[in-house]
Amino acid sequence: MSRRVCVIGGGSSGLTSIKSCLDEGLEPTCFESSDDIGGLWRFKENPEADRASIYHSVIINTSKEMMCFSDFPIPAHFPNYMHNSLIMDYFRMYAEHFQLTKHIRFQIRVLQVKPRPDFSRSGQWDVETENKKGEKEKHIFDAVMICIGHHCHPNLPLHDFPGIDKFKGQYFHSRDYKTAEEWRGKRVVVIGIGNSGGDIAVELSRVTKQVFLSTRRGAWILNRVGQQGVPMDFQLNRVLKMAQSVLPFGLVCRLGENKINQRFNHSLYSLQPKHRLFSQHPTVNDELPNRILSGTVQVKPNIRRLQGSSIEFDDGTVEDNIDLVVFATGYNFSFPFLPSNMLPVSGNKANLYKYMFPPGLERPTLVVIGLVQPLGAIMPISEMQARWATRVFKGTSLLFDQTLAHLFNFPLSLFVLFPQRHTIQVDYIDYMDQIAYQVGARPSLLGLLLRDPGVWLCVLLGPCTPYQYRLRGPGQWDGARQAILTTWDRMAGALKTRPSDIPEPKQSSLPLTLTVGAAALALGYYWNIHNHPSLLITLDPTTWQDKIKPYLPVLW
């Protein structure tokens, strides 16, 4: 009999978990408390309890090529940065293509998940659910995948703001913000300069009399539009990651900060943070500098106190007649259906091996999917986690010894010294490579160099797209190679919406290409000579040159 898997949550992590179960021959049943898929990305006018809720205008901060599932590219005509409604369209296409919806039970809430009495032998779980009529049901599952994300409970730290209880205006968490129109002509304070805080401040500033953006630490502001109009995250490639790994951290931060400050001086705009660029999650916002420059948004320090309708800031300045305060102060997460001692959460930290498996369980049949905040896209990471977890459930992939995992404290974040909202932060390429290694799907740069230099060039110098993790190993996808080679075509296809007879200028990146190629080739030769001389037989320089030639840029 196939092993039965309980998937809790029907958002992006839940959908890819269902698919991974099916790929491995497991039998998934997904419980979704709402009436539809999509999770965070499904806009609802009225927020639901214990669920994140987005505002109407939300556009994702990662480009479509970097956020898609690895074996299902987003259509070429979709914009590079998608509105939340288009993200929902993509999820529906994904669910329909792989026939996932039939495995989802909607409007079912999970009340309790606990190990069965014979858990040490069977690894099974008792799961209790409740439907919208209040009817409860008990189930037995061989494994459980928790896919509820980390945007669960709004963090509303009212105790840090003296006088808020007597504030004459309105205040609410950013999850309750939907549109700006009702605040036309008002004076508004937005607390927090994360992505939501920046977006809401910008949107409100178009209709309000004045917006004040309050931040304790400042932030580095990145632009969606990168060099030459290419999506910013296309610049995150393996060569850059290699450089970051060998250069001193301070130097890497300084180079990045200097580059960002060329767009606008963060100190001049009162945004200069106390932390270095790669120490905390940056804020992505294309319009904030323009709004500050035009005066419709003023950056202020932390709030000292509220008095009536006035707000005093830490620098002693006071702003009167404030109508609204928006708390863009993030979320807390918890697992209320688990036994309290199984996976305790303190300060938004949960002790999980690779941010997935609770240490100390006798059987690795419980996993958390998507509980990370990557410097990159979350969807491919959730997918990779699900691919590994389902193979662990099936017994075809090993899990590092739980006792040792606890002993060496591997689960703790690399960013534990930083504030609460950064406790689950991971680097996209590093983390994807770690999990892909467990699956057996991490791309082999040397192998690609020898067998398919054209794809090797794209994998090395191009954006680190999810398709790279379908080139080999379990779950290999025949379309991965073509998807990698046509990444730039799909990116450009969404932009070229007007015919033009003007020839495009050809800019050559050949020197960089040849430099990196020569270095990689030399490294490959050295490694082969000292380790596997027989592999040299497979590399004919003339053949290799012919293979790579079509992918090299054309000179002017």
XYZ file of C-alpha atoms in Angstrom:
556
model
C 0.000 0.000 0.000
C 1.158 3.551 -0.745
C 1.994 5.721 2.221
C -0.648 8.325 3.118
C 0.592 11.886 3.618
C -1.304 14.738 5.283
C -0.570 18.144 3.698
C -1.713 21.096 5.817
C -2.360 24.194 3.708
C -3.206 24.725 0.040
C -0.944 27.652 -0.781
C 2.120 27.509 -3.004
C 3.983 25.209 -0.581
C 0.978 22.931 -0.225
C 0.462 22.626 -3.977
C 4.054 21.638 -4.697
C 3.997 19.242 -1.726
C 0.978 17.463 -3.207
C 2.776 17.179 -6.543
C 5.970 15.871 -4.925
C 3.948 13.221 -3.113
C 2.391 12.115 -6.386
C 5.799 12.077 -8.107
C 7.074 9.673 -5.451
C 4.016 7.407 -5.528
C 2.659 8.630 -2.183
C -1.012 9.325 -1.455
C -1.519 12.977 -0.384
C -4.581 14.490 1.273
C -4.451 18.269 1.648
C -6.558 20.093 4.224
C -7.179 23.754 3.353
C -9.136 25.849 5.845
C -10.428 28.314 3.224
C -12.508 27.688 0.111
C -9.711 28.040 -2.467
C -6.025 27.499 -3.194
C -3.377 30.232 -3.209
C -2.749 30.961 0.450
C -1.045 34.319 0.900
C -1.524 35.305 -2.739
C -5.303 35.075 -2.816
C -6.741 38.558 -2.327
C -9.772 38.803 -0.060
C -11.524 42.024 0.860
C -12.128 40.790 4.400
C -9.122 39.126 6.100
C -9.595 35.738 7.719
C -8.413 34.934 11.229
C -4.841 33.643 11.610
C -4.118 34.139 7.906
C -2.094 36.736 6.061
C -4.022 39.064 3.795
C -2.643 41.120 0.930
C -3.741 44.497 -0.431
C -5.277 44.814 -3.862
C -2.225 46.239 -5.676
C 0.418 43.746 -4.495
C 3.009 42.825 -7.130
C 5.582 40.141 -6.371
C 9.220 41.134 -5.832
C 10.765 38.201 -7.678
C 10.667 37.803 -11.439
C 8.625 35.048 -13.060
C 11.672 33.050 -14.207
C 13.063 32.950 -10.680
C 9.792 32.205 -8.861
C 8.228 29.486 -11.032
C 8.098 25.803 -10.184
C 11.037 24.022 -11.775
C 9.120 21.871 -14.257
C 6.333 24.319 -15.131
C 7.586 27.642 -16.603
C 5.318 30.673 -16.364
C 3.936 31.611 -19.810
C 6.140 33.932 -21.830
C 3.432 36.579 -22.216
C 3.005 36.979 -18.446
C 4.810 40.109 -17.133
C 8.159 39.594 -15.456
C 6.841 40.898 -12.126
C 3.297 39.671 -11.691
C 0.258 41.121 -9.981
C -1.242 38.855 -7.330
C -4.147 37.964 -9.638
C -1.720 36.597 -12.252
C 0.097 34.603 -9.595
C -3.233 33.015 -8.760
C -3.774 32.295 -12.455
C -0.404 30.525 -12.540
C -1.223 28.471 -9.446
C -4.506 27.380 -11.034
C -2.697 26.391 -14.242
C -0.171 24.408 -12.188
C -2.883 22.681 -10.154
C -4.889 21.828 -13.269
C -1.911 20.579 -15.282
C -0.799 18.166 -12.565
C -4.356 17.407 -11.358
C -3.708 18.515 -7.787
C -7.084 19.963 -6.787
C -8.761 16.576 -6.455
C -6.424 15.850 -3.545
C -7.506 18.975 -1.613
C -10.336 19.069 0.920
C -11.466 22.672 1.284
C -12.885 24.412 4.341
C -11.339 21.788 6.607
C -9.374 22.989 9.611
C -6.713 20.847 11.275
C -7.283 20.793 15.018
C -4.646 18.371 16.225
C -1.642 16.443 14.964
C -0.014 14.021 17.391
C 2.143 10.877 17.112
C 0.348 7.571 17.461
C 1.148 5.334 20.451
C 3.277 3.069 18.248
C 5.059 6.027 16.598
C 8.553 4.695 17.335
C 7.737 1.693 15.147
C 5.215 3.020 12.599
C 6.054 6.751 12.389
C 2.313 7.390 11.999
C 0.233 10.379 13.121
C -3.272 10.917 14.444
C -4.825 13.930 12.746
C -8.102 15.499 13.854
C -9.969 17.887 11.544
C -13.118 19.983 11.613
C -15.292 21.098 8.698
C -17.263 24.353 8.366
C -20.296 22.715 10.013
C -18.260 21.932 13.126
C -18.161 18.216 12.406
C -14.924 16.582 13.544
C -13.141 13.670 11.941
C -10.105 11.593 12.886
C -7.524 10.267 10.424
C -4.325 8.213 10.459
C -1.425 9.301 8.236
C 2.035 7.908 7.611
C 3.570 11.384 7.326
C 2.644 15.046 7.746
C 3.764 18.087 5.731
C 3.042 21.464 7.370
C 2.655 24.109 4.654
C 1.145 27.094 6.478
C 4.025 29.511 5.856
C 5.247 32.158 8.276
C 2.623 34.869 7.671
C 0.227 33.519 10.297
C -0.450 35.937 13.145
C -0.072 39.721 12.705
C 2.648 41.163 14.925
C 1.078 44.232 16.531
C 3.536 45.459 19.216
C 1.263 48.056 20.810
C 3.185 47.888 24.103
C 6.138 49.568 22.374
C 4.071 52.651 21.524
C 3.020 54.606 24.640
C -0.253 56.469 24.194
C -1.621 54.253 21.424
C -4.615 53.383 23.601
C -5.674 57.059 23.637
C -4.803 57.805 20.015
C -7.682 59.750 18.424
C -7.116 58.440 14.913
C -7.306 54.898 13.582
C -4.627 52.239 13.616
C -4.395 48.729 12.207
C -1.941 46.108 10.962
C -0.917 46.133 7.301
C -2.952 42.941 6.708
C -6.093 45.071 7.116
C -5.020 47.614 4.498
C -6.698 47.120 1.112
C -6.812 50.366 -0.917
C -5.695 53.977 -0.489
C -8.791 55.827 -1.651
C -10.570 56.038 1.711
C -7.566 57.924 3.112
C -7.560 60.682 0.516
C -6.448 64.009 1.998
C -5.446 62.437 5.344
C -2.151 62.444 7.254
C -0.772 58.934 7.744
C 2.121 57.289 9.588
C 3.395 53.919 8.359
C 5.548 51.996 10.850
C 8.069 49.616 9.298
C 10.162 49.750 6.155
C 9.904 46.183 4.940
C 8.348 45.412 1.576
C 4.780 45.903 2.809
C 5.594 49.128 4.665
C 7.353 50.601 1.632
C 4.585 49.601 -0.775
C 1.785 50.936 1.422
C 3.604 54.206 2.089
C 4.112 54.749 -1.649
C 0.521 53.887 -2.535
C -0.967 56.085 0.195
C 1.274 59.003 -0.775
C -0.534 59.331 -4.104
C -3.790 60.389 -2.431
C -3.024 61.472 1.132
C -2.002 64.910 2.304
C 1.210 63.513 3.809
C 2.772 60.146 4.632
C 5.421 59.674 7.307
C 7.448 56.455 7.088
C 8.802 55.527 10.524
C 11.806 53.201 10.763
C 14.144 52.311 13.617
C 17.023 50.966 11.566
C 16.592 52.165 7.994
C 16.905 49.810 5.043
C 18.748 49.160 1.811
C 16.333 49.768 -1.063
C 16.646 47.602 -4.160
C 14.992 48.183 -7.497
C 13.035 45.578 -9.435
C 14.504 47.008 -12.630
C 18.162 46.013 -12.908
C 20.901 46.983 -15.327
C 19.708 47.639 -18.881
C 16.113 47.066 -17.734
C 16.643 43.383 -16.941
C 14.896 42.064 -13.782
C 17.126 42.702 -10.817
C 17.225 39.089 -9.658
C 18.643 37.980 -13.035
C 21.957 39.329 -11.721
C 22.029 36.724 -8.943
C 24.112 34.038 -10.599
C 26.672 31.449 -9.602
C 29.685 33.535 -10.576
C 28.550 36.302 -8.246
C 27.959 33.736 -5.505
C 31.439 32.287 -6.002
C 32.923 35.776 -5.714
C 30.994 36.408 -2.500
C 32.280 33.177 -0.999
C 35.964 34.023 -1.531
C 35.994 37.788 -0.931
C 35.859 39.319 2.569
C 32.308 39.952 3.752
C 32.961 43.637 4.372
C 34.344 44.128 0.863
C 31.385 42.372 -0.749
C 28.982 44.563 1.241
C 30.895 47.726 0.355
C 30.839 46.948 -3.350
C 27.120 46.251 -3.250
C 26.357 49.323 -1.162
C 28.346 51.558 -3.469
C 26.418 50.180 -6.430
C 23.063 50.768 -4.737
C 24.047 54.280 -3.650
C 24.775 55.174 -7.266
C 21.017 55.097 -7.835
C 20.358 57.318 -4.805
C 22.362 58.133 -1.700
C 20.670 56.344 1.180
C 22.181 58.690 3.761
C 20.933 61.751 1.876
C 17.430 60.245 1.788
C 17.488 59.399 5.542
C 17.369 55.672 4.778
C 20.957 54.653 5.593
C 20.602 51.505 7.748
C 22.785 50.465 10.649
C 23.414 47.045 9.147
C 25.431 45.968 6.116
C 23.779 45.115 2.809
C 24.025 41.319 3.079
C 23.269 41.154 6.810
C 19.518 41.577 6.583
C 16.746 41.239 4.061
C 16.677 44.351 1.813
C 13.500 46.177 0.783
C 12.453 46.069 -2.865
C 10.706 49.266 -3.973
C 11.045 51.120 -7.255
C 9.040 54.221 -6.324
C 10.024 55.075 -2.746
C 12.998 57.306 -3.675
C 10.791 59.313 -6.059
C 8.158 59.763 -3.362
C 10.778 60.943 -0.860
C 12.243 63.288 -3.468
C 8.813 64.781 -4.164
C 8.089 65.190 -0.442
C 4.943 63.064 -0.399
C 6.773 60.591 1.865
C 8.937 61.796 4.738
C 11.233 59.324 6.490
C 11.109 59.587 10.274
C 12.794 57.704 13.143
C 11.009 55.463 15.619
C 7.934 56.734 17.465
C 8.539 57.882 21.057
C 4.918 58.425 22.080
C 1.424 59.247 20.843
C -0.626 62.049 22.400
C -4.163 62.488 21.163
C -3.791 62.928 17.417
C -0.111 63.935 17.652
C 2.933 61.696 17.332
C 6.366 62.453 18.757
C 9.385 60.759 17.174
C 12.709 59.827 18.763
C 14.411 62.899 17.281
C 11.999 65.171 19.168
C 9.947 66.217 16.138
C 6.158 66.180 16.479
C 3.572 65.700 13.762
C 0.016 66.796 14.528
C -3.391 65.807 13.162
C -2.457 62.236 12.299
C -5.494 60.326 11.035
C -4.069 56.817 10.606
C -1.197 54.648 11.800
C -0.413 51.497 9.792
C 1.668 48.861 11.570
C 3.708 47.112 8.850
C 5.456 45.138 11.588
C 5.411 41.653 10.173
C 3.970 38.381 11.402
C 4.539 35.672 13.972
C 4.162 31.973 13.265
C 3.134 29.018 15.392
C 1.935 25.431 15.136
C -1.116 25.322 17.422
C -2.178 21.849 16.254
C 1.075 20.201 17.413
C 1.893 19.133 20.979
C 3.442 22.161 22.691
C 6.759 20.415 23.378
C 7.194 18.991 19.884
C 8.027 22.176 17.969
C 8.116 25.181 20.308
C 8.449 28.629 18.769
C 10.215 31.382 20.701
C 11.030 34.802 19.274
C 9.922 33.577 15.854
C 12.549 30.831 15.971
C 11.844 27.139 15.567
C 14.509 24.475 15.977
C 14.419 22.659 12.629
C 17.098 20.727 10.788
C 17.603 22.513 7.462
C 14.533 24.591 8.428
C 12.445 21.485 7.810
C 12.712 18.508 10.208
C 12.157 18.740 13.984
C 15.182 17.141 15.667
C 14.684 14.331 18.128
C 11.780 12.543 16.431
C 12.285 8.794 16.334
C 10.890 8.705 12.788
C 11.406 11.586 10.302
C 7.778 11.670 9.186
C 6.969 15.286 10.101
C 8.277 18.169 8.012
C 7.688 21.903 7.733
C 7.682 23.261 4.177
C 8.210 26.928 3.268
C 9.226 28.234 6.692
C 12.056 30.308 5.247
C 12.516 33.889 4.119
C 14.956 33.623 1.230
C 17.066 36.269 -0.423
C 15.214 35.189 -3.542
C 12.000 33.346 -4.401
C 10.125 31.096 -1.961
C 8.225 28.862 -4.433
C 11.272 26.953 -5.820
C 12.614 26.512 -2.282
C 9.346 25.023 -1.056
C 9.359 22.746 -4.077
C 12.908 21.561 -3.399
C 12.098 20.968 0.264
C 9.046 18.931 -0.735
C 11.067 16.860 -3.203
C 13.531 15.941 -0.468
C 10.921 15.365 2.242
C 8.834 12.985 0.140
C 11.928 10.933 -0.697
C 12.734 10.767 3.017
C 9.179 9.543 3.694
C 9.540 6.963 0.951
C 12.913 5.801 2.270
C 14.881 6.586 -0.902
C 16.739 9.528 0.637
C 18.530 9.507 3.947
C 18.177 12.100 6.677
C 21.182 13.176 8.700
C 21.145 11.616 12.155
C 18.659 13.570 14.286
C 20.750 13.340 17.447
C 23.771 14.810 15.703
C 21.621 17.481 14.089
C 20.497 18.591 17.526
C 24.023 18.334 18.963
C 25.613 20.515 16.293
C 22.652 22.901 16.267
C 22.443 22.860 12.476
C 18.869 24.179 12.364
C 19.724 27.613 13.712
C 19.668 30.439 11.208
C 22.814 32.105 9.991
C 21.101 35.335 10.989
C 20.235 34.585 14.626
C 22.010 37.727 15.825
C 19.575 39.892 13.924
C 15.997 40.954 14.707
C 12.985 38.697 15.001
C 11.871 39.013 11.395
C 15.222 37.671 10.140
C 15.366 34.393 12.070
C 14.315 32.290 9.073
C 16.386 34.064 6.436
C 18.380 31.949 3.981
C 20.404 32.591 0.855
C 18.624 31.283 -2.234
C 21.502 29.647 -4.143
C 23.277 28.215 -1.102
C 20.140 26.758 0.392
C 18.813 25.376 -2.888
C 22.148 23.680 -3.538
C 22.163 22.161 -0.041
C 18.726 20.615 -0.377
C 19.275 19.633 -4.029
C 22.402 17.753 -2.920
C 20.233 15.694 -0.548
C 17.863 14.916 -3.432
C 20.667 14.215 -5.904
C 19.574 17.047 -8.186
C 22.264 19.678 -7.653
C 23.663 20.673 -11.063
C 27.186 19.475 -11.758
C 29.143 22.376 -13.229
C 32.040 20.181 -14.278
C 29.727 17.608 -15.821
C 27.887 20.315 -17.775
C 31.182 21.826 -18.931
C 32.241 18.479 -20.364
C 28.904 17.336 -21.801
C 26.878 20.460 -22.590
C 28.975 23.648 -22.538
C 26.114 25.793 -23.839
C 23.937 24.973 -20.849
C 26.996 25.185 -18.588
C 27.502 28.773 -19.716
C 23.871 29.631 -18.944
C 23.983 27.924 -15.554
C 27.226 29.636 -14.597
C 26.637 33.165 -15.895
C 22.864 33.353 -16.216
C 20.228 33.684 -13.513
C 20.026 30.732 -11.144
C 16.629 29.592 -12.337
C 14.752 26.640 -10.776
C 15.119 24.662 -14.025
C 18.771 24.008 -13.132
C 17.551 21.570 -10.488
C 15.746 19.388 -13.049
C 18.763 18.630 -15.242
C 19.745 15.467 -13.406
C 18.841 13.064 -10.650
C 15.416 12.091 -9.296
C 12.686 14.219 -10.831
C 14.743 15.011 -13.918
C 12.646 16.912 -16.457
C 13.277 16.583 -20.189
C 12.289 20.210 -20.764
C 14.824 21.650 -18.306
C 17.595 22.192 -20.851
C 15.353 24.050 -23.269
C 13.820 26.096 -20.440
C 17.292 27.236 -19.369
C 18.350 28.151 -22.899
C 15.157 30.172 -23.508
C 15.021 31.996 -20.158
C 16.042 35.320 -21.654
C 13.574 34.892 -24.524
C 10.660 34.568 -22.107
C 11.885 37.558 -20.111
C 12.144 39.716 -23.242
C 8.939 38.381 -24.772
C 6.812 40.057 -22.118
C 8.462 43.424 -22.840
C 8.425 43.533 -26.629
C 4.803 44.554 -27.047
C 5.386 47.113 -29.836
C 6.969 46.304 -33.216
C 10.111 48.316 -33.888
C 12.281 48.672 -36.986
C 15.168 50.119 -34.998
C 17.922 47.501 -34.662
C 18.903 46.663 -31.128
C 22.472 47.589 -30.124
C 24.693 44.577 -29.621
C 26.781 44.735 -26.506
C 29.469 42.164 -26.056
C 30.144 40.356 -22.825
C 32.634 38.097 -24.600
C 35.679 39.103 -22.494
C 33.929 38.090 -19.293
C 32.590 34.939 -20.880
C 35.986 33.872 -22.139
C 37.674 34.721 -18.843
C 35.255 32.678 -16.805
C 35.255 29.899 -19.384
C 39.034 29.708 -19.437
C 39.199 29.653 -15.651
C 36.586 26.923 -15.432
C 38.270 24.914 -18.174
C 41.632 25.193 -16.455
C 40.037 24.136 -13.164
C 38.399 21.195 -14.881
C 41.665 20.088 -16.469
C 43.512 20.399 -13.163
C 40.856 18.407 -11.294
C 40.767 15.730 -13.972
C 44.525 15.327 -14.142
C 44.877 14.962 -10.385
C 41.738 12.912 -9.738
C 40.181 11.346 -12.819
C 42.564 11.411 -15.841
C 40.238 9.084 -17.722
C 37.629 11.839 -17.944
C 39.926 13.807 -20.262
C 39.073 11.346 -22.987
C 35.528 12.749 -23.033
C 36.695 16.317 -23.709
C 37.794 17.105 -27.242
C 38.724 20.860 -27.296
C 37.600 21.247 -30.899
C 34.251 19.618 -30.223
C 33.806 21.681 -27.052
C 34.537 24.908 -28.972
C 31.950 24.002 -31.612
C 29.354 23.250 -28.942
C 29.788 26.514 -27.050
C 30.127 28.808 -30.071
C 26.366 29.332 -30.672
C 25.876 30.597 -27.116
C 28.629 33.210 -27.100
C 27.595 36.858 -27.558
C 28.208 38.422 -30.978
C 30.768 41.193 -31.199
C 29.875 44.624 -32.500
